mmCIF file of C-alpha atoms and ligand atoms in Angstrom:
data_model
loop_
_atom_site.group_PDB
_atom_site.id
_atom_site.type_symbol
_atom_site.label_atom_id
_atom_site.label_comp_id
_atom_site.label_asym_id
_atom_site.label_seq_id
_atom_site.Cartn_x
_atom_site.Cartn_y
_atom_site.Cartn_z
ATOM 1 C CA UNK A 1 97.761 -34.347 113.673
ATOM 2 C CA UNK A 2 101.386 -33.862 114.627
ATOM 3 C CA UNK A 3 102.978 -35.101 117.834
ATOM 4 C CA UNK A 4 103.646 -31.481 118.756
ATOM 5 C CA UNK A 5 100.014 -30.447 119.166
ATOM 6 C CA UNK A 6 99.004 -28.890 122.474
ATOM 7 C CA UNK A 7 97.416 -31.605 124.604
ATOM 8 C CA UNK A 8 94.236 -29.599 125.009
ATOM 9 C CA UNK A 9 93.743 -29.497 121.239
ATOM 10 C CA UNK A 10 94.093 -33.232 120.603
ATOM 11 C CA UNK A 11 90.373 -33.823 119.940
ATOM 12 C CA UNK A 12 89.535 -30.274 119.062
ATOM 13 C CA UNK A 13 86.687 -29.739 116.608
ATOM 14 C CA UNK A 14 87.229 -26.631 114.509
ATOM 15 C CA UNK A 15 84.484 -24.555 112.948
ATOM 16 C CA UNK A 16 83.406 -25.815 109.531
ATOM 17 C CA UNK A 17 82.692 -22.970 107.098
ATOM 18 C CA UNK A 18 80.145 -23.405 104.308
ATOM 19 C CA UNK A 19 81.644 -25.115 101.280
ATOM 20 C CA UNK A 20 83.276 -22.969 98.580
ATOM 21 C CA UNK A 21 83.687 -25.527 95.802
ATOM 22 C CA UNK A 22 85.682 -24.707 92.683
ATOM 23 C CA UNK A 23 84.736 -27.720 90.543
ATOM 24 C CA UNK A 24 81.569 -26.158 89.073
ATOM 25 C CA UNK A 25 79.859 -22.799 88.715
ATOM 26 C CA UNK A 26 77.216 -23.208 91.393
ATOM 27 C CA UNK A 27 74.457 -20.813 92.291
ATOM 28 C CA UNK A 28 75.820 -20.113 95.761
ATOM 29 C CA UNK A 29 73.052 -19.797 98.294
ATOM 30 C CA UNK A 30 74.983 -21.353 101.176
ATOM 31 C CA UNK A 31 77.094 -18.716 102.950
ATOM 32 C CA UNK A 32 74.864 -15.621 103.051
ATOM 33 C CA UNK A 33 77.132 -13.550 100.840
ATOM 34 C CA UNK A 34 75.576 -10.647 98.958
ATOM 35 C CA UNK A 35 74.787 -11.419 95.308
ATOM 36 C CA UNK A 36 75.740 -7.816 94.489
ATOM 37 C CA UNK A 37 79.256 -6.458 93.965
ATOM 38 C CA UNK A 38 80.754 -3.791 96.237
ATOM 39 C CA UNK A 39 79.814 -0.185 95.394
ATOM 40 C CA UNK A 40 81.755 1.735 92.688
ATOM 41 C CA UNK A 41 83.610 3.822 95.300
ATOM 42 C CA UNK A 42 84.938 0.682 96.974
ATOM 43 C CA UNK A 43 86.316 -0.597 93.705
ATOM 44 C CA UNK A 44 87.871 2.819 93.048
ATOM 45 C CA UNK A 45 89.406 2.945 96.540
ATOM 46 C CA UNK A 46 91.355 -0.239 95.927
ATOM 47 C CA UNK A 47 93.278 1.500 93.169
ATOM 48 C CA UNK A 48 96.771 1.165 91.829
ATOM 49 C CA UNK A 49 98.074 3.909 94.116
ATOM 50 C CA UNK A 50 96.905 2.033 97.179
ATOM 51 C CA UNK A 51 98.123 -1.312 95.861
ATOM 52 C CA UNK A 52 101.521 0.269 95.274
ATOM 53 C CA UNK A 53 101.684 1.020 98.986
ATOM 54 C CA UNK A 54 101.396 -2.634 99.950
ATOM 55 C CA UNK A 55 105.078 -2.548 100.896
ATOM 56 C CA UNK A 56 104.026 -0.369 103.849
ATOM 57 C CA UNK A 57 102.123 -1.523 106.910
ATOM 58 C CA UNK A 58 98.555 -0.226 107.249
ATOM 59 C CA UNK A 59 97.664 2.253 109.989
ATOM 60 C CA UNK A 60 97.343 -0.021 113.038
ATOM 61 C CA UNK A 61 94.695 2.270 114.579
ATOM 62 C CA UNK A 62 92.679 2.360 111.332
ATOM 63 C CA UNK A 63 92.001 5.957 112.333
ATOM 64 C CA UNK A 64 90.337 7.238 109.189
ATOM 65 C CA UNK A 65 88.037 4.211 108.964
ATOM 66 C CA UNK A 66 87.131 4.291 112.650
ATOM 67 C CA UNK A 67 86.311 7.997 112.486
ATOM 68 C CA UNK A 68 83.987 7.289 109.561
ATOM 69 C CA UNK A 69 82.235 4.398 111.320
ATOM 70 C CA UNK A 70 81.816 6.528 114.472
ATOM 71 C CA UNK A 71 80.306 9.351 112.438
ATOM 72 C CA UNK A 72 77.970 6.912 110.666
ATOM 73 C CA UNK A 73 76.538 5.629 113.953
ATOM 74 C CA UNK A 74 76.777 8.922 115.829
ATOM 75 C CA UNK A 75 79.199 7.637 118.474
ATOM 76 C CA UNK A 76 82.737 8.684 119.399
ATOM 77 C CA UNK A 77 85.770 7.030 117.733
ATOM 78 C CA UNK A 78 86.618 5.758 121.235
ATOM 79 C CA UNK A 79 83.503 3.627 121.030
ATOM 80 C CA UNK A 80 84.640 1.724 117.908
ATOM 81 C CA UNK A 81 87.092 -1.099 117.244
ATOM 82 C CA UNK A 82 87.682 -2.787 113.876
ATOM 83 C CA UNK A 83 88.575 -6.384 113.196
ATOM 84 C CA UNK A 84 89.489 -8.844 110.501
ATOM 85 C CA UNK A 85 85.900 -9.988 110.104
ATOM 86 C CA UNK A 86 83.547 -10.325 113.046
ATOM 87 C CA UNK A 87 84.994 -13.760 113.653
ATOM 88 C CA UNK A 88 88.162 -12.075 114.915
ATOM 89 C CA UNK A 89 86.278 -9.625 117.150
ATOM 90 C CA UNK A 90 84.220 -12.495 118.541
ATOM 91 C CA UNK A 91 87.423 -14.384 119.301
ATOM 92 C CA UNK A 92 88.825 -11.349 121.142
ATOM 93 C CA UNK A 93 85.616 -10.926 123.124
ATOM 94 C CA UNK A 94 85.379 -14.588 124.160
ATOM 95 C CA UNK A 95 88.950 -14.495 125.398
ATOM 96 C CA UNK A 96 88.769 -11.066 127.030
ATOM 97 C CA UNK A 97 85.390 -11.210 128.764
ATOM 98 C CA UNK A 98 84.024 -14.712 129.267
ATOM 99 C CA UNK A 99 86.490 -16.348 131.645
ATOM 100 C CA UNK A 100 83.656 -17.108 134.089
ATOM 101 C CA UNK A 101 81.319 -18.433 131.428
ATOM 102 C CA UNK A 102 78.770 -17.428 128.830
ATOM 103 C CA UNK A 103 75.415 -18.606 127.532
ATOM 104 C CA UNK A 104 73.854 -18.562 124.090
ATOM 105 C CA UNK A 105 71.022 -20.326 122.245
ATOM 106 C CA UNK A 106 71.310 -24.051 121.481
ATOM 107 C CA UNK A 107 70.811 -23.214 117.834
ATOM 108 C CA UNK A 108 72.876 -20.247 116.713
ATOM 109 C CA UNK A 109 76.100 -19.305 114.947
ATOM 110 C CA UNK A 110 78.326 -22.399 115.057
ATOM 111 C CA UNK A 111 81.445 -20.443 115.912
ATOM 112 C CA UNK A 112 80.328 -19.524 119.457
ATOM 113 C CA UNK A 113 80.857 -23.007 120.951
ATOM 114 C CA UNK A 114 84.131 -23.340 119.029
ATOM 115 C CA UNK A 115 85.557 -20.155 120.584
ATOM 116 C CA UNK A 116 84.268 -21.225 123.995
ATOM 117 C CA UNK A 117 86.093 -24.549 123.662
ATOM 118 C CA UNK A 118 89.237 -22.947 122.268
ATOM 119 C CA UNK A 119 89.518 -20.503 125.167
ATOM 120 C CA UNK A 120 88.309 -22.886 127.866
ATOM 121 C CA UNK A 121 85.215 -20.803 128.468
ATOM 122 C CA UNK A 122 82.434 -22.701 130.261
ATOM 123 C CA UNK A 123 79.188 -22.275 128.335
ATOM 124 C CA UNK A 124 75.556 -23.201 128.651
ATOM 125 C CA UNK A 125 73.016 -23.554 125.874
ATOM 126 C CA UNK A 126 69.583 -21.971 126.217
ATOM 127 C CA UNK A 127 67.088 -23.855 124.022
ATOM 128 C CA UNK A 128 65.229 -21.830 121.436
ATOM 129 C CA UNK A 129 61.451 -21.919 121.819
ATOM 130 C CA UNK A 130 59.524 -24.594 119.916
ATOM 131 C CA UNK A 131 58.979 -22.138 117.066
ATOM 132 C CA UNK A 132 62.783 -21.656 116.940
ATOM 133 C CA UNK A 133 62.623 -18.085 118.243
ATOM 134 C CA UNK A 134 64.905 -16.693 120.973
ATOM 135 C CA UNK A 135 62.895 -16.564 124.210
ATOM 136 C CA UNK A 136 63.605 -13.137 125.687
ATOM 137 C CA UNK A 137 62.388 -14.071 129.173
ATOM 138 C CA UNK A 138 64.938 -16.925 129.247
ATOM 139 C CA UNK A 139 67.696 -14.301 129.350
ATOM 140 C CA UNK A 140 66.107 -11.603 131.513
ATOM 141 C CA UNK A 141 67.986 -11.580 134.821
ATOM 142 C CA UNK A 142 69.864 -14.802 133.997
ATOM 143 C CA UNK A 143 73.010 -13.502 135.696
ATOM 144 C CA UNK A 144 75.410 -14.787 133.029
ATOM 145 C CA UNK A 145 77.355 -13.332 130.147
ATOM 146 C CA UNK A 146 75.263 -13.655 126.998
ATOM 147 C CA UNK A 147 75.860 -13.879 123.264
ATOM 148 C CA UNK A 148 72.903 -13.365 120.961
ATOM 149 C CA UNK A 149 73.010 -13.216 117.203
ATOM 150 C CA UNK A 150 70.263 -10.794 116.177
ATOM 151 C CA UNK A 151 68.821 -11.731 113.715
ATOM 152 C CA UNK A 152 69.717 -15.222 114.867
ATOM 153 C CA UNK A 153 71.532 -17.552 112.494
ATOM 154 C CA UNK A 154 70.539 -19.873 110.926
ATOM 155 C CA UNK A 155 66.928 -19.271 111.973
ATOM 156 C CA UNK A 156 66.519 -15.593 111.007
ATOM 157 C CA UNK A 157 64.205 -14.735 113.901
ATOM 158 C CA UNK A 158 64.797 -11.223 115.222
ATOM 159 C CA UNK A 159 64.425 -9.388 118.518
ATOM 160 C CA UNK A 160 63.423 -5.740 118.838
ATOM 161 C CA UNK A 161 65.730 -3.206 120.571
ATOM 162 C CA UNK A 162 63.177 -3.178 123.394
ATOM 163 C CA UNK A 163 63.846 -6.898 124.009
ATOM 164 C CA UNK A 164 67.604 -6.439 123.852
ATOM 165 C CA UNK A 165 67.315 -3.587 126.347
ATOM 166 C CA UNK A 166 65.352 -5.804 128.757
ATOM 167 C CA UNK A 167 68.117 -8.400 128.612
ATOM 168 C CA UNK A 168 70.925 -5.853 128.992
ATOM 169 C CA UNK A 169 69.232 -3.893 131.775
ATOM 170 C CA UNK A 170 68.389 -6.990 133.805
ATOM 171 C CA UNK A 171 71.962 -8.331 133.719
ATOM 172 C CA UNK A 172 73.923 -5.216 134.731
ATOM 173 C CA UNK A 173 76.954 -7.145 135.982
ATOM 174 C CA UNK A 174 77.308 -9.309 132.898
ATOM 175 C CA UNK A 175 78.263 -8.560 129.341
ATOM 176 C CA UNK A 176 75.708 -8.922 126.566
ATOM 177 C CA UNK A 177 77.293 -9.340 123.146
ATOM 178 C CA UNK A 178 74.868 -8.804 120.269
ATOM 179 C CA UNK A 179 76.135 -10.071 116.919
ATOM 180 C CA UNK A 180 74.231 -8.018 114.336
ATOM 181 C CA UNK A 181 75.693 -9.583 111.188
ATOM 182 C CA UNK A 182 72.253 -9.487 109.507
ATOM 183 C CA UNK A 183 70.695 -6.401 111.075
ATOM 184 C CA UNK A 184 70.483 -4.433 107.807
ATOM 185 C CA UNK A 185 67.944 -6.804 106.260
ATOM 186 C CA UNK A 186 64.996 -5.531 108.274
ATOM 187 C CA UNK A 187 65.999 -5.465 111.945
ATOM 188 C CA UNK A 188 66.720 -2.463 114.169
ATOM 189 C CA UNK A 189 70.218 -2.117 115.604
ATOM 190 C CA UNK A 190 70.951 -1.978 119.323
ATOM 191 C CA UNK A 191 73.933 0.339 118.727
ATOM 192 C CA UNK A 192 72.173 3.415 120.234
ATOM 193 C CA UNK A 193 71.782 1.442 123.492
ATOM 194 C CA UNK A 194 75.571 1.265 123.863
ATOM 195 C CA UNK A 195 75.453 4.922 124.994
ATOM 196 C CA UNK A 196 73.168 4.008 127.871
ATOM 197 C CA UNK A 197 74.586 0.658 129.013
ATOM 198 C CA UNK A 198 78.211 -0.172 129.765
ATOM 199 C CA UNK A 199 77.577 -3.931 129.484
ATOM 200 C CA UNK A 200 76.513 -4.055 125.842
ATOM 201 C CA UNK A 201 78.812 -4.832 122.917
ATOM 202 C CA UNK A 202 77.376 -4.781 119.385
ATOM 203 C CA UNK A 203 79.315 -6.327 116.504
ATOM 204 C CA UNK A 204 78.649 -5.649 112.811
ATOM 205 C CA UNK A 205 80.283 -7.075 109.725
ATOM 206 C CA UNK A 206 80.829 -5.843 106.170
ATOM 207 C CA UNK A 207 80.486 -9.443 104.976
ATOM 208 C CA UNK A 208 76.753 -9.634 104.419
ATOM 209 C CA UNK A 209 74.909 -6.340 103.871
ATOM 210 C CA UNK A 210 77.966 -4.499 102.497
ATOM 211 C CA UNK A 211 79.096 -7.005 99.875
ATOM 212 C CA UNK A 212 82.618 -7.380 101.273
ATOM 213 C CA UNK A 213 82.911 -10.926 102.654
ATOM 214 C CA UNK A 214 86.194 -11.290 100.775
ATOM 215 C CA UNK A 215 87.707 -8.147 102.310
ATOM 216 C CA UNK A 216 87.326 -9.316 105.942
ATOM 217 C CA UNK A 217 86.123 -6.308 107.885
ATOM 218 C CA UNK A 218 83.937 -5.845 110.947
ATOM 219 C CA UNK A 219 83.546 -3.429 113.837
ATOM 220 C CA UNK A 220 82.431 -3.457 117.415
ATOM 221 C CA UNK A 221 80.593 -0.590 119.131
ATOM 222 C CA UNK A 222 80.458 -0.279 122.916
ATOM 223 C CA UNK A 223 81.425 1.981 125.779
ATOM 224 C CA UNK A 224 85.010 3.148 125.883
ATOM 225 C CA UNK A 225 86.259 0.681 128.508
ATOM 226 C CA UNK A 226 85.044 -2.379 126.582
ATOM 227 C CA UNK A 227 86.534 -1.014 123.360
ATOM 228 C CA UNK A 228 89.887 -0.382 124.982
ATOM 229 C CA UNK A 229 89.906 -3.998 126.265
ATOM 230 C CA UNK A 230 89.265 -5.225 122.729
ATOM 231 C CA UNK A 231 92.032 -2.978 121.413
ATOM 232 C CA UNK A 232 94.358 -4.444 124.011
ATOM 233 C CA UNK A 233 93.485 -7.891 122.619
ATOM 234 C CA UNK A 234 94.155 -6.698 119.070
ATOM 235 C CA UNK A 235 97.515 -5.193 120.010
ATOM 236 C CA UNK A 236 98.441 -8.452 121.741
ATOM 237 C CA UNK A 237 97.528 -10.592 118.772
ATOM 238 C CA UNK A 238 97.806 -8.777 115.449
ATOM 239 C CA UNK A 239 98.124 -4.965 115.433
ATOM 240 C CA UNK A 240 97.801 -4.867 111.632
ATOM 241 C CA UNK A 241 94.663 -6.994 111.573
ATOM 242 C CA UNK A 242 92.853 -4.851 108.983
ATOM 243 C CA UNK A 243 94.909 -4.512 105.856
ATOM 244 C CA UNK A 244 95.496 -1.315 103.883
ATOM 245 C CA UNK A 245 93.123 -2.111 101.015
ATOM 246 C CA UNK A 246 90.327 -3.169 103.316
ATOM 247 C CA UNK A 247 90.596 0.011 105.396
ATOM 248 C CA UNK A 248 90.127 2.114 102.265
ATOM 249 C CA UNK A 249 87.300 -0.099 101.015
ATOM 250 C CA UNK A 250 85.494 0.066 104.346
ATOM 251 C CA UNK A 251 85.695 3.859 104.351
ATOM 252 C CA UNK A 252 84.417 4.137 100.785
ATOM 253 C CA UNK A 253 81.468 1.815 101.457
ATOM 254 C CA UNK A 254 80.144 4.129 104.165
ATOM 255 C CA UNK A 255 80.221 7.033 101.739
ATOM 256 C CA UNK A 256 77.840 5.104 99.505
ATOM 257 C CA UNK A 257 75.300 3.980 102.063
ATOM 258 C CA UNK A 258 72.460 4.512 99.560
ATOM 259 C CA UNK A 259 73.892 1.907 97.232
ATOM 260 C CA UNK A 260 73.820 -0.720 99.978
ATOM 261 C CA UNK A 261 70.406 0.372 101.258
ATOM 262 C CA UNK A 262 69.015 -0.126 97.760
ATOM 263 C CA UNK A 263 70.603 -3.561 97.382
ATOM 264 C CA UNK A 264 69.438 -4.632 100.823
ATOM 265 C CA UNK A 265 65.888 -3.523 100.047
ATOM 266 C CA UNK A 266 66.075 -5.580 96.874
ATOM 267 C CA UNK A 267 67.280 -8.591 98.910
ATOM 268 C CA UNK A 268 64.384 -8.112 101.344
ATOM 269 C CA UNK A 269 61.925 -8.022 98.430
ATOM 270 C CA UNK A 270 63.499 -11.137 96.907
ATOM 271 C CA UNK A 271 63.377 -12.877 100.302
ATOM 272 C CA UNK A 272 59.648 -12.224 100.573
ATOM 273 C CA UNK A 273 59.107 -13.368 96.988
ATOM 274 C CA UNK A 274 61.014 -16.605 97.653
ATOM 275 C CA UNK A 275 59.164 -17.104 100.911
ATOM 276 C CA UNK A 276 55.791 -16.865 99.146
ATOM 277 C CA UNK A 277 56.901 -19.361 96.493
ATOM 278 C CA UNK A 278 58.119 -21.857 99.076
ATOM 279 C CA UNK A 279 54.991 -21.487 101.231
ATOM 280 C CA UNK A 280 52.916 -22.184 98.162
ATOM 281 C CA UNK A 281 54.888 -25.394 97.599
ATOM 282 C CA UNK A 282 54.123 -26.462 101.172
ATOM 283 C CA UNK A 283 57.342 -25.506 102.962
ATOM 284 C CA UNK A 284 57.402 -24.408 106.581
ATOM 285 C CA UNK A 285 59.670 -21.510 107.528
ATOM 286 C CA UNK A 286 60.660 -19.355 110.440
ATOM 287 C CA UNK A 287 59.963 -15.677 109.897
ATOM 288 C CA UNK A 288 63.332 -14.280 108.817
ATOM 289 C CA UNK A 289 64.632 -10.736 108.844
ATOM 290 C CA UNK A 290 68.003 -11.858 107.530
ATOM 291 C CA UNK A 291 69.269 -12.471 103.980
ATOM 292 C CA UNK A 292 68.325 -16.140 104.195
ATOM 293 C CA UNK A 293 65.341 -18.401 104.792
ATOM 294 C CA UNK A 294 65.309 -21.398 107.099
ATOM 295 C CA UNK A 295 62.893 -23.892 105.587
ATOM 296 C CA UNK A 296 61.699 -27.475 105.771
ATOM 297 C CA UNK A 297 59.372 -29.611 103.736
ATOM 298 C CA UNK A 298 57.568 -32.509 105.296
ATOM 299 C CA UNK A 299 58.043 -34.830 102.333
ATOM 300 C CA UNK A 300 61.829 -34.603 102.074
ATOM 301 C CA UNK A 301 64.547 -34.436 104.685
ATOM 302 C CA UNK A 302 67.021 -31.577 104.804
ATOM 303 C CA UNK A 303 70.026 -33.570 103.718
ATOM 304 C CA UNK A 304 68.221 -35.044 100.705
ATOM 305 C CA UNK A 305 67.051 -31.650 99.592
ATOM 306 C CA UNK A 306 70.547 -30.210 100.025
ATOM 307 C CA UNK A 307 72.099 -33.046 97.970
ATOM 308 C CA UNK A 308 69.489 -32.912 95.224
ATOM 309 C CA UNK A 309 69.860 -29.160 94.882
ATOM 310 C CA UNK A 310 73.629 -29.583 94.722
ATOM 311 C CA UNK A 311 73.167 -32.071 91.876
ATOM 312 C CA UNK A 312 71.264 -29.330 90.076
ATOM 313 C CA UNK A 313 74.054 -26.832 90.637
ATOM 314 C CA UNK A 314 72.545 -24.957 93.594
ATOM 315 C CA UNK A 315 74.268 -24.844 96.969
ATOM 316 C CA UNK A 316 72.307 -24.365 100.178
ATOM 317 C CA UNK A 317 73.379 -25.159 103.748
ATOM 318 C CA UNK A 318 72.308 -28.141 105.822
ATOM 319 C CA UNK A 319 73.310 -29.142 109.370
ATOM 320 C CA UNK A 320 73.107 -32.667 110.651
ATOM 321 C CA UNK A 321 72.213 -31.432 114.129
ATOM 322 C CA UNK A 322 69.412 -32.109 116.607
ATOM 323 C CA UNK A 323 66.248 -30.015 116.081
ATOM 324 C CA UNK A 324 67.328 -28.607 112.709
ATOM 325 C CA UNK A 325 68.316 -31.590 110.544
ATOM 326 C CA UNK A 326 64.991 -31.300 108.669
ATOM 327 C CA UNK A 327 65.835 -27.773 107.585
ATOM 328 C CA UNK A 328 67.964 -26.137 104.927
ATOM 329 C CA UNK A 329 69.176 -22.561 105.066
ATOM 330 C CA UNK A 330 68.832 -20.752 101.771
ATOM 331 C CA UNK A 331 70.729 -17.497 101.243
ATOM 332 C CA UNK A 332 68.874 -14.872 99.224
ATOM 333 C CA UNK A 333 70.525 -14.228 95.882
ATOM 334 C CA UNK A 334 69.225 -12.244 92.922
ATOM 335 C CA UNK A 335 65.627 -12.617 91.835
ATOM 336 C CA UNK A 336 66.802 -14.656 88.853
ATOM 337 C CA UNK A 337 68.797 -17.039 91.066
ATOM 338 C CA UNK A 338 65.829 -17.516 93.355
ATOM 339 C CA UNK A 339 63.537 -18.241 90.416
ATOM 340 C CA UNK A 340 65.982 -20.972 89.402
ATOM 341 C CA UNK A 341 65.966 -22.306 92.958
ATOM 342 C CA UNK A 342 62.169 -22.493 93.010
ATOM 343 C CA UNK A 343 62.169 -24.276 89.636
ATOM 344 C CA UNK A 344 64.753 -26.763 90.874
ATOM 345 C CA UNK A 345 62.743 -27.460 94.031
ATOM 346 C CA UNK A 346 59.604 -28.008 91.959
ATOM 347 C CA UNK A 347 61.482 -30.549 89.851
ATOM 348 C CA UNK A 348 62.818 -32.304 92.944
ATOM 349 C CA UNK A 349 59.397 -32.487 94.594
ATOM 350 C CA UNK A 350 57.936 -33.724 91.296
ATOM 351 C CA UNK A 351 60.513 -36.513 91.248
ATOM 352 C CA UNK A 352 62.657 -35.152 88.404
HETATM 353 C C1 PLP B 401 78.577 -14.499 108.815
HETATM 354 C C2 PLP B 401 78.507 -14.329 110.291
HETATM 355 C C3 PLP B 401 79.594 -13.852 111.011
HETATM 356 C C4 PLP B 401 80.959 -13.790 110.397
HETATM 357 O O1 PLP B 401 81.185 -12.683 109.766
HETATM 358 P P1 PLP B 401 82.647 -12.276 109.260
HETATM 359 O O2 PLP B 401 82.615 -10.824 109.534
HETATM 360 O O3 PLP B 401 82.672 -12.638 107.831
HETATM 361 O O4 PLP B 401 83.692 -12.976 110.078
HETATM 362 C C5 PLP B 401 79.439 -13.573 112.344
HETATM 363 N N1 PLP B 401 78.294 -13.828 112.975
HETATM 364 C C6 PLP B 401 77.240 -14.341 112.335
HETATM 365 C C7 PLP B 401 75.997 -14.631 113.080
HETATM 366 C C8 PLP B 401 77.330 -14.625 110.976
HETATM 367 O O5 PLP B 401 76.323 -15.212 110.337
#
């Protein structure tokens, strides 16, 4: 740390992303990336012609992309903002809307408390139920701003739009931010509710279900006033936040929705296959509608399992945190990768 650091940041604890090691070719089941490449149209869109334009700034309004996203979700372009990954849109929202405080589950996406700390936002943690699900009634009429990841991460449990509506409707003077990073793996989006409620902001990312984690693209959908606040944040921070290649890629991906639907259905099938295998071996799991499983085994602690899998060339994610240190989160890869995972776990449990 330098002697120039802002006093407030002296003991600051930054977010720690999942490891991306380069020493070995691991089977990467630790950061919920898609095992499938982007669709052919995306690869075509990032062509030489577009690359040759990298001397020019991208369109700061990302007009073409935003129009496409709006059309896809049957909303107006004024209801859509794009960001450099959902992490950026979350950062904008925490700064723009949560001055008076926010609440979210005790076990959820690790970036929420980091943004709260960074922007001096007071926050309270609402414990998940004993079964690690989000307790809807805990949020109904709570009278606070709320952030919910739906499906929740790293637990995978998922609320229905009906539940989200209860929470939104009962907190009319507070903002409810629903982070739907994993919604395309079996959940139902709350985006249609943004037409009915002016206190709901839904954020989606291209990182998981659209195979573009490396391109950094996400969007928020909400009523016009909320979107214009987020655009104000963007224009005060980084007007060119979504680069030229990513704008084209994001557009092309929406033209090939079938490709992603097929891949996501495959991931869902592989998730259920993996779940059955792990249950058979004696694992306990939450019921996940995301592209990962959150699992524990009574005979081995989470950290041990994580380390032993790493030794065998398979990366999963483990947190040394209260309530979840027994668990590992396993991203769903291809069927072949998951078969290797199950084999490796069998060897570990058998003492090999
Ligand atoms: C992966 C993830 C994100 C981050 O997505 P990016 O768009 O890659 O920044 C946001 N929220 C949750 C819950 C996630 O799991």
